[in-house]
Structures are given as C-alpha cells and as structure tokens.
Amino acid sequence: MIDLHCHILPGIDDGAKNVEDSLTLLREEKRQHISSIVFTPHFNFERISLDEFVQARKRSFELLGSSPEFQQLEISAKLGAEVYFSVKLNEYDLDPLCFEGTKYILIELSTGTRPYGLTHTMTDLLNRGYIPILAHVERYPYFADNPVELYNLVMKGCIAQVNAGAIIGKNEPSGGMAMKYLKWEIAQLISSDAHSMQKRPPRFAEAVSVIRKKLGDDYAEWVNKNSGDVFKGRYVDVPVLKKPKKILGKWI
Ligand SMILES: [Fe+2]
C-alpha cells in the first residue's frame, strides 16, 4: 500500500519533531504494509518562500535519509507538499511542490468558509497541466453542506482524498462524509495524514478493513490502485460519477 499524505519528515512542520519520531511513524507504516510514501510537509505561500521551503525539506529528508534504520526500512520515498490554498497559486512554478516526477499537487483548503476563487484557481491549475489532489475533503463543511461543489471539482479533473482516520470514525466528526464520498467515488484516495503516534497515527490497515466490510473488496482494491497510479504519475481512473442528490434532507 501507498501513503500519499503524511507529516513524517523530521522538524519541518507540526508532524514528526525529530528523526526518532519519524522512524516510529515509519515502523508503524511498514507494519501496516505501506512501503511507498510521499512526504508532504505543510507549505503556505503566506509564511515562507518557495525556495526556503524546498531547502528546508531537502535538509529534513537528508537528515532522515542518513539514518541507517531508515535505509533498512527500504521505503520507496518521494517528496511532495501539502500546499495551503491561495488564489496566488497560479503566479508560481509549482513543479517543486508536486509529488516528485508527477504533476500531482496536494492542496489543503480552509476548514471555515469556502475559499474565494476556488473553482477558477483549480481550473487554472488544471489548464497548466497540474492535477490538484484536494486533501481530506471530509473536513470541509461547505462540501458536506453541498457535495455537488466537490462533485463539480472532481468532474473538472481534481482528485479527492479522505483521511484513513475519518473512515474509522474515531475522534473524527466528519467520518460519515468520508465514507459517503468514497461510496459515491467522488473521493478516490485514502491517506494517513499521519502527524505523530498521538495526533493522527497511521491507520491504514483498519481503514481498509472498514472499507472492505462496508463497501466491499472492489472499493478497497480501487482506492489502492488509485494510490499506485498517483505515485507512478499515471492518470487515476475516475468513473462517470452520479451527481449527489438531496432527498428528505439527506444527501444520497
Ligand atoms: Fe496534512
């Protein structure tokens, strides 16, 4: 299995604080049969320059890479970023923020109100050849209130990711939406978004077994295949989606 969203690089964001924290998380990922990982530290244009971020990420990865235990874990690693949404995204060359060797870029949205300019910024990104992956879509109230908004973005070519923890539902009020988005195939990916063993530990194995039980083996295999396609830079096979409908106050 493959993890496309995590905060495991040491000392760069609110995830792993040091190499030992990183190794603890990586041992747990391996135990859950994850051997390919994209490291996606937080990046926000308002807080740090792109060059500074790329340098800090390089140093952090080199520090982890110099650990003999990291080498022994034999993880196939790529660098990426979790990029906070900004209407300024299209003013920059975003290649350094994409998952290495691909055009996939992980985008985090506001958990408050719907970002101004969301649709046109995503459209511009797609027109430039990037494929935005919307991070943990179950967290955004404006999509939960109107899933057609998310449906429209996916129909344009965006990809949507849900967190493994939300599928299991523990401590995640948004868990119900994560499962709905997967069932509707409006979300195509699951990832850990792991920060530490205390705050959002990797829960892939549990999430996959919940998906198998509630939605069936085909869904579990479909999301795994999608992660593999993203990791290799291939297109994700999104089926023709049905537009969500609200019936008797419930989205179906
Ligand atoms: Fe994250």
PDB file of N, CA, C and O in Angstrom, residues 188-250:
ATOM      1  N   GLN A 188     -11.307   9.443  -4.314  1.00  0.00           N
ATOM      2  CA  GLN A 188     -10.638   8.312  -4.966  1.00  0.00           C
ATOM      3  C   GLN A 188      -9.443   7.791  -4.183  1.00  0.00           C
ATOM      4  O   GLN A 188      -8.872   6.746  -4.542  1.00  0.00           O
ATOM      5  N   LEU A 189      -9.045   8.534  -3.138  1.00  0.00           N
ATOM      6  CA  LEU A 189      -7.810   8.165  -2.425  1.00  0.00           C
ATOM      7  C   LEU A 189      -8.022   8.173  -0.922  1.00  0.00           C
ATOM      8  O   LEU A 189      -8.770   9.008  -0.413  1.00  0.00           O
ATOM      9  N   ILE A 190      -7.329   7.272  -0.219  1.00  0.00           N
ATOM     10  CA  ILE A 190      -7.217   7.414   1.237  1.00  0.00           C
ATOM     11  C   ILE A 190      -5.728   7.547   1.578  1.00  0.00           C
ATOM     12  O   ILE A 190      -4.876   6.960   0.911  1.00  0.00           O
ATOM     13  N   SER A 191      -5.469   8.357   2.600  1.00  0.00           N
ATOM     14  CA  SER A 191      -4.086   8.541   3.060  1.00  0.00           C
ATOM     15  C   SER A 191      -4.112   8.706   4.573  1.00  0.00           C
ATOM     16  O   SER A 191      -5.174   8.925   5.154  1.00  0.00           O
ATOM     17  N   SER A 192      -2.915   8.620   5.177  1.00  0.00           N
ATOM     18  CA  SER A 192      -2.905   8.649   6.645  1.00  0.00           C
ATOM     19  C   SER A 192      -2.996  10.062   7.215  1.00  0.00           C
ATOM     20  O   SER A 192      -3.588  10.279   8.249  1.00  0.00           O
ATOM     21  N   ASP A 193      -2.367  11.055   6.545  1.00  0.00           N
ATOM     22  CA  ASP A 193      -2.199  12.397   7.124  1.00  0.00           C
ATOM     23  C   ASP A 193      -1.553  12.275   8.511  1.00  0.00           C
ATOM     24  O   ASP A 193      -1.832  13.074   9.419  1.00  0.00           O
ATOM     25  N   ALA A 194      -0.680  11.264   8.670  1.00  0.00           N
ATOM     26  CA  ALA A 194      -0.076  10.980   9.984  1.00  0.00           C
ATOM     27  C   ALA A 194       0.795  12.147  10.444  1.00  0.00           C
ATOM     28  O   ALA A 194       1.575  12.697   9.664  1.00  0.00           O
ATOM     29  N   HIS A 195       0.645  12.517  11.723  1.00  0.00           N
ATOM     30  CA  HIS A 195       1.464  13.572  12.336  1.00  0.00           C
ATOM     31  C   HIS A 195       2.371  13.001  13.432  1.00  0.00           C
ATOM     32  O   HIS A 195       3.526  13.369  13.556  1.00  0.00           O
ATOM     33  N   SER A 196       1.793  12.142  14.267  1.00  0.00           N
ATOM     34  CA  SER A 196       2.565  11.509  15.343  1.00  0.00           C
ATOM     35  C   SER A 196       1.754  10.308  15.811  1.00  0.00           C
ATOM     36  O   SER A 196       0.601  10.138  15.398  1.00  0.00           O
ATOM     37  N   MET A 197       2.329   9.518  16.706  1.00  0.00           N
ATOM     38  CA  MET A 197       1.596   8.347  17.195  1.00  0.00           C
ATOM     39  C   MET A 197       0.434   8.781  18.091  1.00  0.00           C
ATOM     40  O   MET A 197      -0.496   8.023  18.310  1.00  0.00           O
ATOM     41  N   GLN A 198       0.487  10.034  18.594  1.00  0.00           N
ATOM     42  CA  GLN A 198      -0.597  10.539  19.432  1.00  0.00           C
ATOM     43  C   GLN A 198      -1.617  11.288  18.572  1.00  0.00           C
ATOM     44  O   GLN A 198      -2.811  11.044  18.662  1.00  0.00           O
ATOM     45  N   LYS A 199      -1.109  12.206  17.744  1.00  0.00           N
ATOM     46  CA  LYS A 199      -2.016  13.001  16.912  1.00  0.00           C
ATOM     47  C   LYS A 199      -2.066  12.371  15.525  1.00  0.00           C
ATOM     48  O   LYS A 199      -1.116  12.449  14.764  1.00  0.00           O
ATOM     49  N   ARG A 200      -3.159  11.752  15.211  1.00  0.00           N
ATOM     50  CA  ARG A 200      -3.389  11.140  13.904  1.00  0.00           C
ATOM     51  C   ARG A 200      -2.289  10.137  13.503  1.00  0.00           C
ATOM     52  O   ARG A 200      -1.505  10.384  12.586  1.00  0.00           O
ATOM     53  N   PRO A 201      -2.229   8.997  14.177  1.00  0.00           N
ATOM     54  CA  PRO A 201      -1.258   7.965  13.785  1.00  0.00           C
ATOM     55  C   PRO A 201      -1.708   7.282  12.482  1.00  0.00           C
ATOM     56  O   PRO A 201      -2.877   7.419  12.101  1.00  0.00           O
ATOM     57  N   PRO A 202      -0.819   6.559  11.826  1.00  0.00           N
ATOM     58  CA  PRO A 202      -1.240   5.849  10.597  1.00  0.00           C
ATOM     59  C   PRO A 202      -2.296   4.795  10.941  1.00  0.00           C
ATOM     60  O   PRO A 202      -2.109   4.036  11.879  1.00  0.00           O
ATOM     61  N   ARG A 203      -3.388   4.776  10.204  1.00  0.00           N
ATOM     62  CA  ARG A 203      -4.457   3.793  10.484  1.00  0.00           C
ATOM     63  C   ARG A 203      -4.962   3.153   9.196  1.00  0.00           C
ATOM     64  O   ARG A 203      -6.163   2.913   9.041  1.00  0.00           O
ATOM     65  N   PHE A 204      -4.015   2.901   8.307  1.00  0.00           N
ATOM     66  CA  PHE A 204      -4.390   2.342   7.012  1.00  0.00           C
ATOM     67  C   PHE A 204      -5.090   0.996   7.116  1.00  0.00           C
ATOM     68  O   PHE A 204      -6.128   0.776   6.513  1.00  0.00           O
ATOM     69  N   ALA A 205      -4.450   0.095   7.859  1.00  0.00           N
ATOM     70  CA  ALA A 205      -4.937  -1.286   7.887  1.00  0.00           C
ATOM     71  C   ALA A 205      -6.389  -1.323   8.369  1.00  0.00           C
ATOM     72  O   ALA A 205      -7.246  -1.968   7.754  1.00  0.00           O
ATOM     73  N   GLU A 206      -6.663  -0.562   9.446  1.00  0.00           N
ATOM     74  CA  GLU A 206      -8.034  -0.516   9.971  1.00  0.00           C
ATOM     75  C   GLU A 206      -8.988   0.100   8.939  1.00  0.00           C
ATOM     76  O   GLU A 206     -10.100  -0.391   8.748  1.00  0.00           O
ATOM     77  N   ALA A 207      -8.542   1.182   8.308  1.00  0.00           N
ATOM     78  CA  ALA A 207      -9.415   1.868   7.338  1.00  0.00           C
ATOM     79  C   ALA A 207      -9.753   0.938   6.177  1.00  0.00           C
ATOM     80  O   ALA A 207     -10.904   0.866   5.750  1.00  0.00           O
ATOM     81  N   VAL A 208      -8.753   0.218   5.697  1.00  0.00           N
ATOM     82  CA  VAL A 208      -9.008  -0.675   4.560  1.00  0.00           C
ATOM     83  C   VAL A 208      -9.967  -1.791   4.977  1.00  0.00           C
ATOM     84  O   VAL A 208     -10.872  -2.157   4.213  1.00  0.00           O
ATOM     85  N   SER A 209      -9.820  -2.281   6.195  1.00  0.00           N
ATOM     86  CA  SER A 209     -10.740  -3.363   6.583  1.00  0.00           C
ATOM     87  C   SER A 209     -12.166  -2.822   6.775  1.00  0.00           C
ATOM     88  O   SER A 209     -13.126  -3.508   6.455  1.00  0.00           O
ATOM     89  N   VAL A 210     -12.319  -1.554   7.208  1.00  0.00           N
ATOM     90  CA  VAL A 210     -13.664  -0.952   7.287  1.00  0.00           C
ATOM     91  C   VAL A 210     -14.246  -0.800   5.873  1.00  0.00           C
ATOM     92  O   VAL A 210     -15.424  -1.104   5.640  1.00  0.00           O
ATOM     93  N   ILE A 211     -13.419  -0.375   4.934  1.00  0.00           N
ATOM     94  CA  ILE A 211     -13.908  -0.214   3.546  1.00  0.00           C
ATOM     95  C   ILE A 211     -14.338  -1.575   2.992  1.00  0.00           C
ATOM     96  O   ILE A 211     -15.405  -1.707   2.374  1.00  0.00           O
ATOM     97  N   ARG A 212     -13.525  -2.601   3.239  1.00  0.00           N
ATOM     98  CA  ARG A 212     -13.883  -3.953   2.756  1.00  0.00           C
ATOM     99  C   ARG A 212     -15.232  -4.393   3.325  1.00  0.00           C
ATOM    100  O   ARG A 212     -16.065  -4.941   2.617  1.00  0.00           O
ATOM    101  N   LYS A 213     -15.406  -4.120   4.616  1.00  0.00           N
ATOM    102  CA  LYS A 213     -16.617  -4.580   5.295  1.00  0.00           C
ATOM    103  C   LYS A 213     -17.855  -3.782   4.850  1.00  0.00           C
ATOM    104  O   LYS A 213     -18.898  -4.348   4.567  1.00  0.00           O
ATOM    105  N   LYS A 214     -17.698  -2.456   4.748  1.00  0.00           N
ATOM    106  CA  LYS A 214     -18.876  -1.624   4.475  1.00  0.00           C
ATOM    107  C   LYS A 214     -19.175  -1.445   2.983  1.00  0.00           C
ATOM    108  O   LYS A 214     -20.327  -1.300   2.601  1.00  0.00           O
ATOM    109  N   LEU A 215     -18.110  -1.395   2.170  1.00  0.00           N
ATOM    110  CA  LEU A 215     -18.333  -1.119   0.746  1.00  0.00           C
ATOM    111  C   LEU A 215     -17.958  -2.290  -0.164  1.00  0.00           C
ATOM    112  O   LEU A 215     -18.352  -2.325  -1.319  1.00  0.00           O
ATOM    113  N   GLY A 216     -17.162  -3.217   0.373  1.00  0.00           N
ATOM    114  CA  GLY A 216     -16.777  -4.383  -0.425  1.00  0.00           C
ATOM    115  C   GLY A 216     -15.318  -4.349  -0.858  1.00  0.00           C
ATOM    116  O   GLY A 216     -14.690  -3.287  -0.851  1.00  0.00           O
ATOM    117  N   ASP A 217     -14.817  -5.520  -1.264  1.00  0.00           N
ATOM    118  CA  ASP A 217     -13.408  -5.652  -1.642  1.00  0.00           C
ATOM    119  C   ASP A 217     -13.055  -4.792  -2.868  1.00  0.00           C
ATOM    120  O   ASP A 217     -11.939  -4.282  -2.973  1.00  0.00           O
ATOM    121  N   ASP A 218     -14.015  -4.638  -3.778  1.00  0.00           N
ATOM    122  CA  ASP A 218     -13.718  -3.885  -5.009  1.00  0.00           C
ATOM    123  C   ASP A 218     -13.316  -2.443  -4.706  1.00  0.00           C
ATOM    124  O   ASP A 218     -12.414  -1.898  -5.337  1.00  0.00           O
ATOM    125  N   TYR A 219     -13.997  -1.832  -3.727  1.00  0.00           N
ATOM    126  CA  TYR A 219     -13.664  -0.451  -3.366  1.00  0.00           C
ATOM    127  C   TYR A 219     -12.252  -0.373  -2.783  1.00  0.00           C
ATOM    128  O   TYR A 219     -11.492   0.525  -3.112  1.00  0.00           O
ATOM    129  N   ALA A 220     -11.948  -1.330  -1.892  1.00  0.00           N
ATOM    130  CA  ALA A 220     -10.624  -1.326  -1.256  1.00  0.00           C
ATOM    131  C   ALA A 220      -9.537  -1.462  -2.323  1.00  0.00           C
ATOM    132  O   ALA A 220      -8.518  -0.758  -2.290  1.00  0.00           O
ATOM    133  N   GLU A 221      -9.795  -2.337  -3.291  1.00  0.00           N
ATOM    134  CA  GLU A 221      -8.785  -2.518  -4.337  1.00  0.00           C
ATOM    135  C   GLU A 221      -8.699  -1.305  -5.260  1.00  0.00           C
ATOM    136  O   GLU A 221      -7.624  -0.943  -5.724  1.00  0.00           O
ATOM    137  N   TRP A 222      -9.848  -0.683  -5.494  1.00  0.00           N
ATOM    138  CA  TRP A 222      -9.893   0.515  -6.348  1.00  0.00           C
ATOM    139  C   TRP A 222      -9.080   1.655  -5.723  1.00  0.00           C
ATOM    140  O   TRP A 222      -8.255   2.270  -6.397  1.00  0.00           O
ATOM    141  N   VAL A 223      -9.264   1.912  -4.425  1.00  0.00           N
ATOM    142  CA  VAL A 223      -8.504   3.009  -3.807  1.00  0.00           C
ATOM    143  C   VAL A 223      -7.007   2.700  -3.769  1.00  0.00           C
ATOM    144  O   VAL A 223      -6.176   3.579  -3.971  1.00  0.00           O
ATOM    145  N   ASN A 224      -6.662   1.434  -3.553  1.00  0.00           N
ATOM    146  CA  ASN A 224      -5.238   1.067  -3.576  1.00  0.00           C
ATOM    147  C   ASN A 224      -4.638   1.274  -4.954  1.00  0.00           C
ATOM    148  O   ASN A 224      -3.524   1.786  -5.102  1.00  0.00           O
ATOM    149  N   LYS A 225      -5.387   0.885  -5.962  1.00  0.00           N
ATOM    150  CA  LYS A 225      -4.890   1.044  -7.335  1.00  0.00           C
ATOM    151  C   LYS A 225      -4.721   2.536  -7.651  1.00  0.00           C
ATOM    152  O   LYS A 225      -3.731   2.944  -8.259  1.00  0.00           O
ATOM    153  N   ASN A 226      -5.684   3.342  -7.199  1.00  0.00           N
ATOM    154  CA  ASN A 226      -5.599   4.785  -7.464  1.00  0.00           C
ATOM    155  C   ASN A 226      -4.334   5.389  -6.841  1.00  0.00           C
ATOM    156  O   ASN A 226      -3.655   6.207  -7.462  1.00  0.00           O
ATOM    157  N   SER A 227      -4.028   4.968  -5.596  1.00  0.00           N
ATOM    158  CA  SER A 227      -2.813   5.485  -4.939  1.00  0.00           C
ATOM    159  C   SER A 227      -1.574   5.096  -5.735  1.00  0.00           C
ATOM    160  O   SER A 227      -0.647   5.895  -5.887  1.00  0.00           O
ATOM    161  N   GLY A 228      -1.570   3.871  -6.236  1.00  0.00           N
ATOM    162  CA  GLY A 228      -0.439   3.401  -7.052  1.00  0.00           C
ATOM    163  C   GLY A 228      -0.306   4.231  -8.318  1.00  0.00           C
ATOM    164  O   GLY A 228       0.802   4.615  -8.715  1.00  0.00           O
ATOM    165  N   ASP A 229      -1.435   4.544  -8.940  1.00  0.00           N
ATOM    166  CA  ASP A 229      -1.397   5.338 -10.175  1.00  0.00           C
ATOM    167  C   ASP A 229      -0.846   6.736  -9.897  1.00  0.00           C
ATOM    168  O   ASP A 229      -0.036   7.259 -10.660  1.00  0.00           O
ATOM    169  N   VAL A 230      -1.278   7.342  -8.783  1.00  0.00           N
ATOM    170  CA  VAL A 230      -0.781   8.685  -8.444  1.00  0.00           C
ATOM    171  C   VAL A 230       0.721   8.625  -8.183  1.00  0.00           C
ATOM    172  O   VAL A 230       1.485   9.447  -8.693  1.00  0.00           O
ATOM    173  N   PHE A 231       1.148   7.632  -7.417  1.00  0.00           N
ATOM    174  CA  PHE A 231       2.571   7.523  -7.061  1.00  0.00           C
ATOM    175  C   PHE A 231       3.440   7.416  -8.323  1.00  0.00           C
ATOM    176  O   PHE A 231       4.527   7.982  -8.387  1.00  0.00           O
ATOM    177  N   LYS A 232       2.915   6.685  -9.306  1.00  0.00           N
ATOM    178  CA  LYS A 232       3.686   6.492 -10.546  1.00  0.00           C
ATOM    179  C   LYS A 232       3.441   7.605 -11.565  1.00  0.00           C
ATOM    180  O   LYS A 232       3.996   7.568 -12.663  1.00  0.00           O
ATOM    181  N   GLY A 233       2.555   8.565 -11.221  1.00  0.00           N
ATOM    182  CA  GLY A 233       2.310   9.674 -12.143  1.00  0.00           C
ATOM    183  C   GLY A 233       1.360   9.321 -13.269  1.00  0.00           C
ATOM    184  O   GLY A 233       1.303  10.028 -14.279  1.00  0.00           O
ATOM    185  N   ARG A 234       0.595   8.227 -13.081  1.00  0.00           N
ATOM    186  CA  ARG A 234      -0.402   7.870 -14.102  1.00  0.00           C
ATOM    187  C   ARG A 234      -1.721   8.553 -13.775  1.00  0.00           C
ATOM    188  O   ARG A 234      -1.958   8.956 -12.646  1.00  0.00           O
ATOM    189  N   TYR A 235      -2.615   8.607 -14.780  1.00  0.00           N
ATOM    190  CA  TYR A 235      -3.942   9.170 -14.524  1.00  0.00           C
ATOM    191  C   TYR A 235      -4.747   8.223 -13.653  1.00  0.00           C
ATOM    192  O   TYR A 235      -4.636   7.004 -13.786  1.00  0.00           O
ATOM    193  N   VAL A 236      -5.566   8.799 -12.786  1.00  0.00           N
ATOM    194  CA  VAL A 236      -6.474   7.998 -11.958  1.00  0.00           C
ATOM    195  C   VAL A 236      -7.745   7.751 -12.761  1.00  0.00           C
ATOM    196  O   VAL A 236      -8.274   8.650 -13.405  1.00  0.00           O
ATOM    197  N   ASP A 237      -8.188   6.516 -12.697  1.00  0.00           N
ATOM    198  CA  ASP A 237      -9.363   6.112 -13.451  1.00  0.00           C
ATOM    199  C   ASP A 237     -10.631   6.474 -12.650  1.00  0.00           C
ATOM    200  O   ASP A 237     -11.088   5.703 -11.818  1.00  0.00           O
ATOM    201  N   VAL A 238     -11.156   7.671 -12.911  1.00  0.00           N
ATOM    202  CA  VAL A 238     -12.376   8.110 -12.205  1.00  0.00           C
ATOM    203  C   VAL A 238     -13.586   7.707 -13.057  1.00  0.00           C
ATOM    204  O   VAL A 238     -13.665   8.072 -14.226  1.00  0.00           O
ATOM    205  N   PRO A 239     -14.508   6.929 -12.492  1.00  0.00           N
ATOM    206  CA  PRO A 239     -15.659   6.519 -13.301  1.00  0.00           C
ATOM    207  C   PRO A 239     -16.614   7.690 -13.544  1.00  0.00           C
ATOM    208  O   PRO A 239     -16.445   8.765 -12.964  1.00  0.00           O
ATOM    209  N   VAL A 240     -17.612   7.477 -14.386  1.00  0.00           N
ATOM    210  CA  VAL A 240     -18.640   8.501 -14.574  1.00  0.00           C
ATOM    211  C   VAL A 240     -19.407   8.594 -13.253  1.00  0.00           C
ATOM    212  O   VAL A 240     -19.904   7.590 -12.744  1.00  0.00           O
ATOM    213  N   LEU A 241     -19.423   9.793 -12.692  1.00  0.00           N
ATOM    214  CA  LEU A 241     -19.999   9.953 -11.349  1.00  0.00           C
ATOM    215  C   LEU A 241     -21.462  10.372 -11.426  1.00  0.00           C
ATOM    216  O   LEU A 241     -21.865  11.083 -12.348  1.00  0.00           O
ATOM    217  N   LYS A 242     -22.206   9.921 -10.417  1.00  0.00           N
ATOM    218  CA  LYS A 242     -23.590  10.388 -10.301  1.00  0.00           C
ATOM    219  C   LYS A 242     -23.578  11.643  -9.430  1.00  0.00           C
ATOM    220  O   LYS A 242     -22.888  11.685  -8.402  1.00  0.00           O
ATOM    221  N   LYS A 243     -24.318  12.647  -9.843  1.00  0.00           N
ATOM    222  CA  LYS A 243     -24.373  13.877  -9.053  1.00  0.00           C
ATOM    223  C   LYS A 243     -25.131  13.607  -7.750  1.00  0.00           C
ATOM    224  O   LYS A 243     -26.230  13.042  -7.794  1.00  0.00           O
ATOM    225  N   PRO A 244     -24.559  13.956  -6.591  1.00  0.00           N
ATOM    226  CA  PRO A 244     -25.293  13.741  -5.340  1.00  0.00           C
ATOM    227  C   PRO A 244     -26.630  14.488  -5.339  1.00  0.00           C
ATOM    228  O   PRO A 244     -26.728  15.582  -5.905  1.00  0.00           O
ATOM    229  N   LYS A 245     -27.626  13.858  -4.730  1.00  0.00           N
ATOM    230  CA  LYS A 245     -28.963  14.478  -4.667  1.00  0.00           C
ATOM    231  C   LYS A 245     -29.415  14.551  -3.213  1.00  0.00           C
ATOM    232  O   LYS A 245     -29.095  13.661  -2.415  1.00  0.00           O
ATOM    233  N   LYS A 246     -30.153  15.612  -2.901  1.00  0.00           N
ATOM    234  CA  LYS A 246     -30.668  15.738  -1.526  1.00  0.00           C
ATOM    235  C   LYS A 246     -32.129  15.289  -1.519  1.00  0.00           C
ATOM    236  O   LYS A 246     -32.954  15.866  -2.221  1.00  0.00           O
ATOM    237  N   ILE A 247     -32.372  14.222  -0.753  1.00  0.00           N
ATOM    238  CA  ILE A 247     -33.743  13.723  -0.666  1.00  0.00           C
ATOM    239  C   ILE A 247     -34.124  13.646   0.808  1.00  0.00           C
ATOM    240  O   ILE A 247     -33.413  13.032   1.606  1.00  0.00           O
ATOM    241  N   LEU A 248     -35.223  14.295   1.143  1.00  0.00           N
ATOM    242  CA  LEU A 248     -35.717  14.368   2.528  1.00  0.00           C
ATOM    243  C   LEU A 248     -34.609  14.816   3.501  1.00  0.00           C
ATOM    244  O   LEU A 248     -34.393  14.211   4.549  1.00  0.00           O
ATOM    245  N   GLY A 249     -33.860  15.824   3.052  1.00  0.00           N
ATOM    246  CA  GLY A 249     -32.833  16.419   3.899  1.00  0.00           C
ATOM    247  C   GLY A 249     -31.531  15.610   3.989  1.00  0.00           C
ATOM    248  O   GLY A 249     -30.637  15.990   4.734  1.00  0.00           O
ATOM    249  N   LYS A 250     -31.429  14.523   3.225  1.00  0.00           N
ATOM    250  CA  LYS A 250     -30.227  13.692   3.286  1.00  0.00           C
ATOM    251  C   LYS A 250     -29.587  13.577   1.917  1.00  0.00           C
ATOM    252  O   LYS A 250     -30.281  13.337   0.930  1.00  0.00           O
TER     253      LYS A 250
END
